[in-house]
Structure formats: C-alpha cells, structure tokens
XYZ file of N, CA and C in Angstrom:
729
model
N -135.093 -117.753 24.005
C -134.361 -118.282 22.763
C -133.993 -119.599 22.240
N -134.041 -120.263 21.671
C -133.767 -121.606 21.083
C -132.348 -120.989 20.447
N -131.277 -121.342 20.486
C -129.899 -121.489 19.581
C -129.625 -123.065 18.882
N -129.681 -122.944 17.792
C -129.478 -124.350 17.099
C -128.322 -123.882 16.046
N -127.542 -125.223 16.897
C -125.757 -125.094 16.786
C -126.197 -126.371 15.247
N -125.289 -125.655 14.491
C -125.545 -127.145 13.220
C -123.509 -127.790 13.758
N -123.799 -129.326 12.972
C -122.479 -129.703 13.551
C -122.166 -130.073 11.978
N -120.713 -129.982 11.802
C -120.205 -129.833 10.607
C -119.486 -131.483 10.303
N -120.303 -132.285 9.270
C -120.106 -133.715 8.981
C -119.127 -133.538 7.667
N -118.152 -134.428 7.980
C -117.222 -134.288 7.213
C -118.112 -135.323 5.945
N -117.562 -135.370 4.720
C -118.094 -135.984 3.668
C -116.910 -137.642 4.253
N -117.833 -138.611 3.706
C -117.125 -139.964 4.144
C -115.919 -140.246 2.993
N -115.783 -139.553 1.909
C -114.529 -139.607 1.118
C -113.640 -138.562 0.783
N -112.371 -139.203 0.310
C -111.729 -137.641 0.265
C -111.109 -138.460 -0.989
N -110.338 -137.405 -1.560
C -109.480 -137.897 -3.032
C -108.269 -137.591 -2.999
N -107.629 -139.008 -3.498
C -106.037 -139.104 -3.577
C -105.592 -138.953 -4.751
N -104.384 -138.799 -5.062
C -103.698 -138.776 -6.789
C -102.840 -139.801 -7.021
N -103.123 -140.496 -7.497
C -102.111 -141.846 -8.361
C -101.195 -141.554 -9.620
N -100.045 -142.019 -9.719
C -99.555 -141.795 -11.198
C -99.788 -143.427 -11.420
N -100.190 -143.616 -12.749
C -100.696 -144.902 -13.373
C -99.297 -145.594 -13.588
N -98.839 -146.955 -12.961
C -97.718 -147.744 -13.189
C -97.714 -147.954 -14.620
N -98.611 -147.999 -15.231
C -98.787 -148.415 -17.169
C -98.656 -147.072 -18.006
N -99.038 -146.359 -17.790
C -99.140 -144.807 -18.288
C -98.648 -143.722 -18.057
N -98.322 -144.054 -16.480
C -97.317 -142.912 -15.950
C -98.585 -141.726 -16.165
N -100.345 -141.435 -16.302
C -100.860 -140.502 -16.599
C -101.025 -140.456 -14.492
N -101.236 -139.041 -14.376
C -101.905 -138.709 -12.798
C -103.406 -138.975 -13.294
N -104.095 -139.727 -11.614
C -105.452 -139.771 -11.800
C -106.156 -139.698 -10.184
N -107.245 -139.602 -10.181
C -107.679 -139.311 -8.691
C -108.761 -140.640 -8.516
N -108.488 -141.131 -7.629
C -109.983 -141.963 -6.777
C -110.061 -141.702 -5.411
N -111.077 -142.423 -4.946
C -111.716 -142.343 -3.231
C -110.852 -142.846 -2.411
N -111.251 -142.731 -1.142
C -110.887 -143.691 -0.325
C -111.698 -143.151 1.039
N -112.710 -143.612 1.893
C -112.714 -143.708 2.709
C -111.942 -143.072 3.865
N -112.772 -141.715 4.884
C -111.692 -141.188 5.696
C -111.491 -141.941 7.170
N -110.137 -142.222 7.550
C -109.646 -143.224 8.536
C -111.087 -142.929 9.753
N -111.084 -141.767 10.005
C -112.238 -141.951 11.119
C -113.448 -142.420 11.058
N -113.691 -142.840 9.662
C -115.276 -143.427 9.329
C -114.896 -144.909 8.944
N -113.557 -145.922 9.506
C -113.620 -147.146 8.850
C -113.463 -148.279 9.725
N -114.241 -147.694 10.918
C -114.749 -148.680 12.106
C -115.494 -149.545 11.849
N -115.524 -150.756 11.779
C -116.699 -151.586 11.302
C -117.558 -151.783 12.507
N -118.665 -152.624 12.183
C -119.849 -152.595 12.686
C -119.934 -154.123 13.360
N -119.096 -154.827 12.570
C -119.237 -155.837 12.934
C -118.184 -156.628 12.187
N -117.428 -157.941 12.087
C -116.502 -158.443 11.300
C -116.396 -160.051 11.429
N -116.428 -160.435 10.221
C -116.709 -162.163 10.126
C -115.421 -162.784 10.470
N -115.160 -163.868 10.662
C -114.529 -164.812 11.137
C -113.523 -164.594 9.959
N -113.872 -164.486 8.960
C -112.736 -164.376 7.735
C -112.178 -162.999 7.666
N -112.409 -162.173 8.075
C -112.189 -160.888 8.058
C -112.855 -159.962 7.262
N -113.838 -160.402 6.563
C -114.819 -159.383 5.913
C -115.781 -158.701 6.958
N -115.558 -157.385 6.673
C -116.170 -156.693 7.533
C -117.104 -155.763 7.202
N -118.125 -155.011 7.966
C -119.629 -154.414 7.534
C -119.500 -153.040 8.464
N -119.968 -152.117 7.573
C -120.245 -150.723 8.328
C -121.460 -150.150 8.333
N -121.606 -148.951 8.710
C -122.616 -148.174 9.047
C -122.704 -147.805 7.519
N -122.170 -147.025 7.109
C -122.203 -145.733 6.115
C -121.130 -146.247 4.992
N -119.904 -145.660 4.225
C -119.237 -146.134 3.181
C -118.668 -147.281 3.375
N -118.481 -148.517 2.588
C -117.686 -149.498 2.985
C -116.029 -149.106 2.387
N -115.137 -148.817 2.989
C -113.709 -148.604 2.896
C -113.832 -149.911 1.632
N -114.241 -151.132 1.455
C -113.468 -152.182 0.840
C -114.159 -151.834 -1.019
N -114.970 -150.795 -0.817
C -115.615 -150.345 -2.069
C -114.268 -149.816 -2.869
N -113.392 -148.708 -2.208
C -112.382 -148.133 -2.456
C -111.056 -148.961 -2.455
N -111.123 -149.951 -2.596
C -109.511 -150.663 -2.508
C -108.777 -150.579 -3.941
N -109.748 -150.614 -4.991
C -109.213 -150.759 -6.157
C -108.826 -149.354 -6.860
N -107.824 -149.261 -7.597
C -107.553 -148.297 -8.025
C -107.445 -148.177 -9.515
N -108.342 -147.455 -10.619
C -108.391 -147.993 -11.760
C -108.202 -146.662 -12.570
N -107.195 -146.628 -13.623
C -107.140 -145.340 -14.412
C -107.650 -145.076 -15.539
N -108.120 -144.013 -15.404
C -109.248 -143.699 -16.205
C -108.776 -143.564 -17.576
N -107.078 -143.545 -18.133
C -106.865 -143.179 -19.195
C -106.870 -144.535 -20.301
N -105.926 -145.609 -19.493
C -105.312 -146.946 -19.877
C -105.911 -147.997 -19.287
N -106.772 -148.558 -18.553
C -107.353 -149.001 -18.001
C -106.925 -149.918 -16.644
N -105.220 -149.466 -16.730
C -104.331 -150.327 -15.547
C -105.266 -150.025 -14.316
N -105.724 -151.559 -13.524
C -106.224 -151.208 -12.460
C -105.397 -151.999 -11.661
N -105.244 -151.367 -10.279
C -103.951 -151.603 -9.202
C -104.785 -151.804 -7.498
N -103.777 -152.379 -6.328
C -104.023 -151.895 -5.535
C -103.343 -150.948 -4.773
N -102.838 -150.846 -3.708
C -101.875 -150.244 -2.861
C -100.639 -151.479 -2.778
N -101.059 -152.769 -2.999
C -100.165 -153.960 -2.639
C -100.032 -154.247 -3.894
N -99.759 -153.681 -4.998
C -99.388 -153.994 -6.266
C -98.418 -153.925 -6.860
N -97.631 -154.504 -7.927
C -96.686 -154.377 -8.156
C -96.540 -152.229 -9.018
N -95.567 -152.311 -8.214
C -95.342 -150.872 -8.546
C -94.921 -149.842 -9.721
N -93.886 -150.761 -10.452
C -93.135 -150.578 -11.366
C -93.411 -151.919 -12.404
N -94.147 -151.568 -13.919
C -94.155 -152.330 -14.361
C -92.956 -152.972 -15.503
N -92.552 -154.056 -15.360
C -91.141 -154.315 -16.537
C -91.730 -154.294 -17.878
N -90.747 -154.485 -19.014
C -91.357 -154.458 -20.054
C -92.284 -155.103 -20.526
N -91.875 -156.143 -20.444
C -93.218 -157.381 -20.787
C -94.271 -157.163 -20.405
N -94.650 -156.709 -18.698
C -95.679 -156.404 -17.944
C -96.511 -155.412 -19.489
N -95.542 -154.674 -19.234
C -96.304 -153.503 -20.142
C -96.860 -153.844 -21.359
N -96.187 -154.646 -22.058
C -96.190 -154.957 -23.478
C -98.037 -156.024 -23.183
N -97.674 -156.940 -22.242
C -98.677 -157.960 -22.225
C -100.049 -157.330 -21.739
N -99.768 -156.058 -21.103
C -101.005 -155.682 -20.525
C -101.571 -154.622 -21.568
N -101.083 -154.047 -22.357
C -101.464 -153.233 -23.442
C -102.113 -154.161 -24.702
N -101.346 -155.402 -24.846
C -101.787 -156.042 -26.209
C -103.154 -157.007 -25.456
N -103.338 -157.066 -24.438
C -104.564 -157.582 -23.374
C -105.492 -156.835 -23.244
N -105.276 -155.668 -22.714
C -106.221 -154.900 -22.022
C -106.377 -153.639 -22.751
N -105.316 -153.345 -22.495
C -105.040 -151.242 -22.892
C -105.469 -151.131 -24.420
N -105.146 -151.571 -25.374
C -105.629 -151.435 -26.612
C -106.980 -151.936 -26.748
N -107.831 -152.301 -25.594
C -109.216 -152.759 -25.770
C -110.291 -151.410 -25.056
N -109.398 -150.405 -24.168
C -109.953 -149.650 -23.092
C -110.612 -148.867 -23.627
N -112.014 -148.766 -23.213
C -112.804 -147.674 -23.549
C -112.761 -146.715 -21.927
N -112.617 -145.474 -21.903
C -112.655 -144.620 -20.770
C -113.310 -144.861 -19.799
N -113.521 -145.231 -18.653
C -114.434 -145.330 -17.601
C -114.040 -144.554 -16.275
N -114.640 -143.839 -15.634
C -114.352 -143.377 -14.521
C -115.094 -144.060 -12.990
N -114.263 -144.316 -12.033
C -114.510 -144.933 -11.222
C -113.663 -144.102 -9.954
N -113.571 -142.635 -9.944
C -112.914 -141.926 -8.849
C -113.786 -141.749 -7.551
N -115.095 -141.688 -8.421
C -115.855 -140.934 -7.275
C -116.175 -141.792 -6.288
N -117.616 -141.643 -5.810
C -118.697 -142.444 -4.909
C -118.652 -143.654 -6.170
N -118.622 -145.295 -5.672
C -118.946 -146.197 -6.075
C -120.366 -146.769 -5.480
N -121.132 -147.363 -6.338
C -122.327 -148.526 -5.838
C -121.756 -149.269 -5.832
N -122.887 -150.789 -5.541
C -121.902 -152.127 -5.323
C -121.424 -152.277 -6.392
N -122.359 -152.239 -7.603
C -121.909 -153.086 -9.088
C -120.712 -152.418 -9.141
N -120.739 -150.857 -9.063
C -119.163 -150.381 -9.690
C -118.061 -150.952 -8.590
N -118.187 -151.289 -7.357
C -117.169 -151.931 -7.025
C -117.097 -153.095 -7.051
N -117.776 -153.828 -7.971
C -117.512 -155.541 -8.004
C -116.814 -155.219 -9.547
N -117.135 -154.773 -10.161
C -116.476 -154.308 -11.371
C -115.008 -153.774 -11.366
N -114.698 -152.927 -10.606
C -113.198 -152.856 -10.157
C -112.363 -153.854 -9.782
N -112.826 -154.796 -8.598
C -112.304 -155.732 -8.081
C -112.263 -156.810 -9.405
N -113.052 -157.165 -10.589
C -112.975 -157.835 -11.404
C -111.934 -157.001 -12.381
N -112.099 -155.829 -12.839
C -110.947 -155.640 -13.641
C -109.600 -155.728 -13.112
N -109.422 -155.668 -11.909
C -108.170 -155.534 -11.000
C -107.566 -157.361 -11.331
N -108.802 -158.364 -10.936
C -108.299 -159.432 -10.794
C -107.651 -159.933 -12.581
N -108.342 -159.472 -13.320
C -108.099 -159.100 -14.624
C -106.457 -159.050 -15.296
N -106.131 -157.753 -14.652
C -104.862 -156.892 -14.971
C -103.922 -157.854 -13.773
N -104.130 -158.312 -12.870
C -103.375 -159.023 -12.036
C -102.855 -160.192 -12.694
N -104.027 -160.860 -13.444
C -103.564 -162.295 -14.121
C -102.579 -162.365 -15.288
N -103.188 -160.977 -15.932
C -102.660 -160.648 -17.232
C -101.163 -160.332 -17.047
N -100.556 -159.953 -16.043
C -99.175 -159.008 -15.877
C -98.454 -160.160 -14.946
N -99.526 -161.467 -14.360
C -98.006 -161.789 -13.893
C -98.233 -161.798 -12.073
N -98.902 -160.894 -11.622
C -98.970 -160.201 -10.438
C -98.730 -161.011 -9.084
N -97.791 -160.247 -8.465
C -97.939 -161.008 -6.646
C -98.865 -162.331 -6.644
N -98.628 -163.286 -6.263
C -99.926 -164.449 -5.478
C -100.623 -163.651 -4.435
N -100.065 -163.225 -3.536
C -100.919 -162.904 -2.627
C -102.540 -161.731 -2.806
N -102.067 -160.716 -3.841
C -102.571 -159.975 -4.270
C -103.591 -160.496 -5.175
N -103.376 -162.066 -6.225
C -104.603 -162.251 -6.841
C -105.482 -162.861 -5.883
N -105.061 -163.654 -4.857
C -105.703 -164.070 -3.547
C -106.551 -163.421 -2.881
N -106.003 -162.314 -2.532
C -106.772 -161.040 -2.019
C -107.847 -160.530 -2.617
N -107.480 -160.162 -3.753
C -108.311 -159.609 -5.031
C -109.729 -160.996 -5.388
N -109.631 -162.051 -5.461
C -110.587 -163.552 -5.050
C -111.316 -163.215 -3.979
N -110.787 -162.891 -2.691
C -111.646 -163.271 -1.308
C -112.095 -161.483 -1.395
N -111.949 -160.642 -1.765
C -112.679 -159.530 -1.815
C -113.840 -159.418 -2.699
N -113.835 -160.129 -3.470
C -115.192 -161.028 -4.654
C -116.142 -161.588 -3.807
N -115.799 -162.416 -3.090
C -116.430 -163.325 -2.278
C -116.582 -162.811 -1.371
N -116.689 -161.297 -1.111
C -117.095 -160.574 -0.075
C -118.223 -159.900 -0.695
N -117.849 -159.313 -1.662
C -119.076 -158.758 -2.419
C -120.376 -158.815 -2.456
N -120.013 -160.384 -3.312
C -121.042 -161.245 -3.517
C -121.934 -161.578 -2.220
N -121.287 -161.579 -0.915
C -121.815 -162.160 0.630
C -122.749 -160.711 1.004
N -122.190 -159.378 0.199
C -122.763 -158.402 0.976
C -124.277 -158.525 0.205
N -124.147 -159.111 -0.995
C -125.998 -159.110 -1.606
C -126.658 -160.400 -1.471
N -125.952 -161.392 -0.426
C -126.502 -162.550 -0.159
C -126.427 -163.664 -0.930
N -125.262 -163.731 -2.221
C -125.698 -164.182 -3.487
C -124.475 -165.534 -2.924
N -125.220 -166.718 -2.157
C -124.462 -167.763 -1.530
C -123.502 -168.400 -2.425
N -123.765 -168.679 -3.916
C -123.522 -169.266 -4.602
C -122.160 -168.923 -5.122
N -122.262 -167.287 -5.455
C -121.087 -166.850 -5.912
C -119.883 -166.431 -4.980
N -120.646 -166.403 -3.872
C -119.779 -166.175 -2.745
C -118.699 -167.062 -2.302
N -119.301 -168.799 -2.546
C -118.681 -169.318 -2.320
C -117.608 -170.226 -3.650
N -118.343 -169.793 -4.665
C -117.574 -169.837 -5.958
C -115.744 -169.282 -5.432
N -116.090 -167.749 -5.322
C -114.955 -166.953 -5.173
C -113.819 -167.441 -3.841
N -114.692 -167.560 -2.573
C -114.098 -168.252 -1.565
C -113.237 -169.803 -1.791
N -113.673 -170.499 -2.881
C -112.881 -171.769 -3.361
C -111.857 -170.899 -4.001
N -112.153 -170.227 -5.001
C -111.112 -169.568 -5.685
C -109.776 -169.026 -4.907
N -110.190 -168.157 -4.221
C -109.097 -167.709 -2.978
C -108.499 -168.402 -2.017
N -108.908 -169.344 -1.813
C -108.483 -170.465 -1.092
C -107.413 -171.043 -1.531
N -107.663 -171.708 -3.035
C -106.916 -171.942 -3.859
C -105.606 -171.256 -4.021
N -105.777 -170.077 -4.099
C -104.753 -168.563 -4.637
C -103.996 -168.805 -2.943
N -104.414 -168.879 -2.066
C -103.783 -168.301 -0.624
C -102.840 -170.049 -0.671
N -103.210 -170.895 -0.636
C -102.382 -172.212 -0.692
C -100.981 -171.819 -1.203
N -101.373 -171.501 -2.845
C -100.185 -171.249 -3.637
C -99.364 -170.284 -2.932
N -99.929 -169.243 -2.066
C -99.214 -168.265 -1.501
C -98.242 -169.176 0.031
N -98.555 -169.871 0.630
C -98.364 -170.708 1.537
C -97.501 -171.460 0.462
N -97.676 -172.388 -0.557
C -96.422 -173.138 -1.429
C -95.201 -172.605 -1.365
N -95.303 -171.011 -1.959
C -94.375 -170.016 -2.544
C -93.442 -169.482 -1.462
N -93.968 -169.284 -0.062
C -93.140 -168.480 0.561
C -93.133 -169.056 2.123
N -93.608 -170.879 2.023
C -93.518 -171.340 3.224
C -94.152 -170.478 4.424
N -93.497 -171.642 5.571
C -94.199 -170.893 7.002
C -93.103 -170.135 7.706
N -93.838 -169.219 8.532
C -92.496 -168.410 8.980
C -93.681 -167.922 10.599
N -92.945 -167.430 11.397
C -93.581 -166.441 12.504
C -94.745 -165.568 12.020
N -94.715 -165.154 11.059
C -95.229 -163.909 10.501
C -96.540 -164.269 9.899
N -96.433 -165.721 9.774
C -97.465 -165.948 8.842
C -98.570 -167.008 9.229
N -99.130 -166.455 10.708
C -99.931 -167.121 11.309
C -101.173 -167.023 10.815
N -101.505 -165.661 10.294
C -102.825 -165.260 9.614
C -103.052 -165.751 8.411
N -102.098 -165.805 7.938
C -102.305 -167.001 6.700
C -102.654 -168.221 6.604
N -101.635 -169.003 7.950
C -102.481 -170.732 8.050
C -103.807 -170.124 8.406
N -104.076 -169.519 9.577
C -105.326 -169.260 10.086
C -106.453 -169.148 9.166
N -106.064 -168.124 8.336
C -107.476 -167.614 6.734
C -107.306 -169.543 6.094
N -106.432 -170.191 5.773
C -106.468 -171.076 4.735
C -107.194 -172.273 5.481
N -107.501 -171.940 6.631
C -108.105 -173.035 7.238
C -109.600 -172.589 7.810
N -109.704 -170.919 7.928
C -111.281 -170.524 7.916
C -111.795 -171.228 6.861
N -111.009 -170.741 5.623
C -111.659 -170.953 4.354
C -111.568 -172.030 4.080
N -111.057 -173.378 4.596
C -111.542 -175.071 3.957
C -112.833 -175.119 5.302
N -113.045 -174.328 6.316
C -114.056 -174.311 7.295
C -115.096 -174.191 6.224
N -115.232 -173.094 5.860
C -116.497 -171.952 4.856
C -116.591 -173.132 4.018
N -115.829 -173.234 3.168
C -116.206 -174.087 1.910
C -116.255 -175.676 2.247
N -116.555 -176.087 3.198
C -116.737 -177.592 3.563
C -115.712 -178.611 3.869
N -114.503 -178.395 3.687
C -113.886 -178.896 3.774
C -112.950 -179.254 5.574
N -113.897 -179.867 6.256
C -113.360 -179.470 7.417
C -112.483 -180.240 8.193
N -111.873 -182.008 7.318
C -110.869 -182.439 7.526
C -109.161 -181.608 7.721
N -109.722 -180.598 6.317
C -108.240 -180.007 5.897
C -108.109 -178.775 7.135
N -109.776 -178.140 7.209
C -109.648 -177.401 8.506
C -108.588 -177.407 9.561
N -109.295 -178.904 10.006
C -108.844 -178.881 11.032
C -107.070 -179.330 11.195
N -106.655 -179.466 9.875
C -105.192 -179.796 9.892
C -104.664 -178.230 9.843
N -105.343 -177.215 9.341
C -104.664 -175.489 9.458
C -104.773 -175.174 10.427
N -105.617 -175.474 11.068
C -106.026 -174.895 12.703
C -105.071 -174.907 13.410
N -104.647 -176.284 13.441
C -104.010 -177.249 14.225
C -102.235 -176.738 14.356
N -102.015 -176.512 13.143
C -100.577 -176.253 12.920
C -100.949 -174.817 13.335
N -101.213 -173.539 13.577
C -101.609 -172.438 14.508
C -101.486 -172.657 15.966
N -102.459 -173.654 16.117
C -102.319 -173.920 17.549
C -100.969 -174.618 18.243
N -100.271 -175.328 17.676
C -99.430 -176.031 18.179
C -97.815 -175.805 17.394
N -97.930 -175.194 16.758
C -96.265 -174.913 16.314
C -96.061 -173.815 17.462
N -94.500 -174.438 18.129
C -94.431 -173.124 18.852
C -93.705 -172.038 18.460
N -93.295 -171.801 17.371
C -92.662 -171.258 16.697
C -93.699 -169.739 16.324
N -94.851 -169.783 16.424
C -95.830 -168.976 16.115
C -95.983 -168.479 17.416
N -96.301 -167.038 17.180
C -96.196 -166.158 18.705
C -97.681 -164.841 18.514
N -98.010 -165.201 17.557
C -99.280 -163.931 17.347
C -100.367 -164.726 18.086
N -100.735 -164.053 19.480
C -101.490 -164.773 19.802
C -103.086 -164.721 19.277
N -103.497 -163.532 18.789
C -104.605 -163.206 18.244
C -104.609 -164.337 17.286
N -104.224 -164.773 16.445
C -104.392 -165.998 15.612
C -104.822 -167.148 16.158
N -103.576 -167.551 17.618
C -103.873 -168.256 18.196
C -105.099 -168.432 18.607
N -106.047 -167.247 19.026
C -107.162 -167.433 19.857
C -107.898 -167.803 18.949
N -107.725 -167.019 17.364
C -108.650 -167.165 16.681
C -108.857 -168.604 16.404
N -107.808 -169.376 15.736
C -107.736 -170.559 15.526
C -108.382 -171.915 16.428
N -108.116 -171.464 17.954
C -109.203 -171.981 19.028
C -110.198 -172.217 18.821
N -111.036 -171.010 18.669
C -112.201 -170.591 18.734
C -112.792 -170.938 17.499
N -112.325 -171.325 15.952
C -112.659 -171.580 15.407
C -112.583 -173.328 15.300
N -111.740 -173.555 15.592
C -111.618 -175.162 16.249
C -113.086 -175.866 16.509
N -112.865 -174.970 17.683
C -114.474 -175.271 18.838
C -115.689 -175.200 17.285
N -115.485 -173.924 16.667
C -116.710 -174.044 15.913
C -117.018 -175.215 15.002
N -115.658 -175.566 14.557
C -115.642 -176.728 13.507
C -116.049 -178.030 14.074
N -115.560 -177.996 15.462
C -116.332 -179.344 15.731
C -117.624 -179.472 16.180
N -118.310 -178.343 16.514
C -119.411 -178.405 16.611
C -119.962 -179.054 14.968
N -119.706 -178.057 14.078
C -120.399 -178.298 12.705
C -120.336 -180.186 12.315
N -119.194 -180.564 12.851
C -118.910 -181.723 12.318
C -119.081 -182.739 13.427
N -120.176 -182.099 14.486
C -120.213 -183.615 15.149
C -121.992 -183.357 15.004
N -122.671 -182.104 14.404
C -124.136 -181.783 14.027
C -123.951 -182.376 12.901
N -123.451 -183.032 12.165
C -123.439 -183.159 10.662
C -122.995 -184.434 10.361
N -122.906 -185.129 12.208
C -121.877 -186.770 12.431
C -120.660 -187.311 11.394
N -120.035 -186.217 11.725
C -119.035 -186.472 10.959
C -117.982 -187.470 11.625
N -117.237 -188.298 11.443
C -116.281 -188.870 12.243
C -115.327 -187.827 12.743
N -114.932 -187.795 13.610
C -113.723 -186.363 14.234
C -112.696 -186.777 14.261
N -111.566 -186.349 13.564
C -110.435 -186.681 13.471
C -109.720 -187.055 15.107
N -108.533 -187.508 15.525
C -108.319 -187.902 16.474
C -108.336 -186.697 17.169
N -107.238 -185.626 17.187
C -106.784 -184.614 17.604
C -107.951 -184.138 18.152
N -109.358 -184.629 17.531
C -110.690 -183.326 17.867
C -111.321 -184.301 18.763
N -110.995 -185.691 19.257
C -111.773 -186.437 20.214
C -111.945 -185.733 21.406
N -110.719 -185.720 21.824
C -110.827 -184.537 23.499
C -111.077 -183.205 23.270
N -112.488 -182.870 23.743
C -112.812 -182.248 23.390
C -111.629 -180.407 23.931
N -111.105 -181.352 24.890
C -109.741 -179.990 25.486
C -109.265 -179.665 24.677
N -108.855 -179.798 23.368
C -108.240 -179.955 22.668
C -108.390 -178.036 21.751
N -109.527 -177.753 22.194
C -109.600 -176.840 21.525
C -110.163 -175.707 22.313
C-alpha cells in the first residue's frame, strides 16, 4: 500500500500593515516571503530575476484611501507643505484603487510610476527618486522593451549623479560609484564609465571588496566593448593589466 504524503507549500505572499504618512489611515500591502527571495540570476546593475513571485513587484506601497505612494525608504512623516502639495496635486484627484494583493507586471509598473510621481511632487530624497527610476527601467527590461528601459536608465543615471553631488563620496559610497559607472556603460557613455570604475578601483579609502571586484570585472567588459567598436582606449586602459 502506497502512502501519499502531501507537503504544505506556503503562499509566496504575505500581508503587512502600513500607516499612511499622509492620511494616517491603515492599509495592507503584500510582500514576498523572505525564504522565496533567492534570485536565480542578477544583472550587473543589480536587476534580479526570480523563479516565481518577483519581490520587486511589491516594493511600492499605495494607500487605497488617499493615493499616497511610498517605499520603506521614503519619508516617514510629511511636513505641512508636503501634505498640502500632495493633496493639491494628487490627493484631490485620487480615485480609490487597490494594489494590496497579487500584482501583475502592469500593476507593478503602475505602482512605480505612482511612487515616482509622489516622490517628485513632495520633493522626496534624491536616492529614493533614483531607485524608483532604476526599478522602472528594470520593469521594462523584464518585458524586453529596450527603448523604454534605456530611457529610464538614463533618467536614473542623472538622478544617481545628483545623489553623488549632494552626498559626496565616502568609504560607504562604493556601490553608488560602481552603479554610476555601470549605468554609464549600459547607456553607451564609455569614457565616463571608465572614470567612475577607476575611482572605485584606485581610491584607497574604499574598502568594499565586492564593489572593487565588480568594478574590475566591468572594467574588463567595458574594455572589450570599446575594442569591438574601435573606440580609442583611454590612457588608463592601454595596459590590459589595469583590469
């Protein structure tokens, strides 16, 4: 006699409760269980791919009551001016929509664009804006829409450069410098990419071994790209051993 053993599979999504920073109403939004967040592969600009539910589809939180949209890195408490400008520009026009359950690609993209709109309206931190723009580029990458992906990669690059200009460089900013270099490479600004990767590799204050290694790897990729396109290599790239 055979015995059938049923294994209990957890639902990939679970709900968390959020207090809206604008209207202070409570709502629920979904997250992917941590045990299911292991990516099957990751691109060189940190875009990740998953076998089942993509956690990036659930980064943005949309209040169904007033439409205020944020992430866990957004401003927790709005000033009076931010509250007023959000209400005038978005809140008064909001028609209730629900994004609390499973999200399709289209719904996830909508939440990112709502998040970007809210962030721009209230003057959110530049890092948050840059991340939203980069995630929108990834959403288009998932669909193979290279034109829109490139468009938003350029927007996110400009925004990350502003982050650097606002914050300066420190020992903890190696990932930012690397990312700016990689986005320059992906958008075809090869000489600028060389400059930013070089900073990570050569700045003695930077101790982030993972980002130094990644910069060296992409330096090599970049060098091959430039040779393939018959670009004049910058002086620091003339010697292949630099990579």
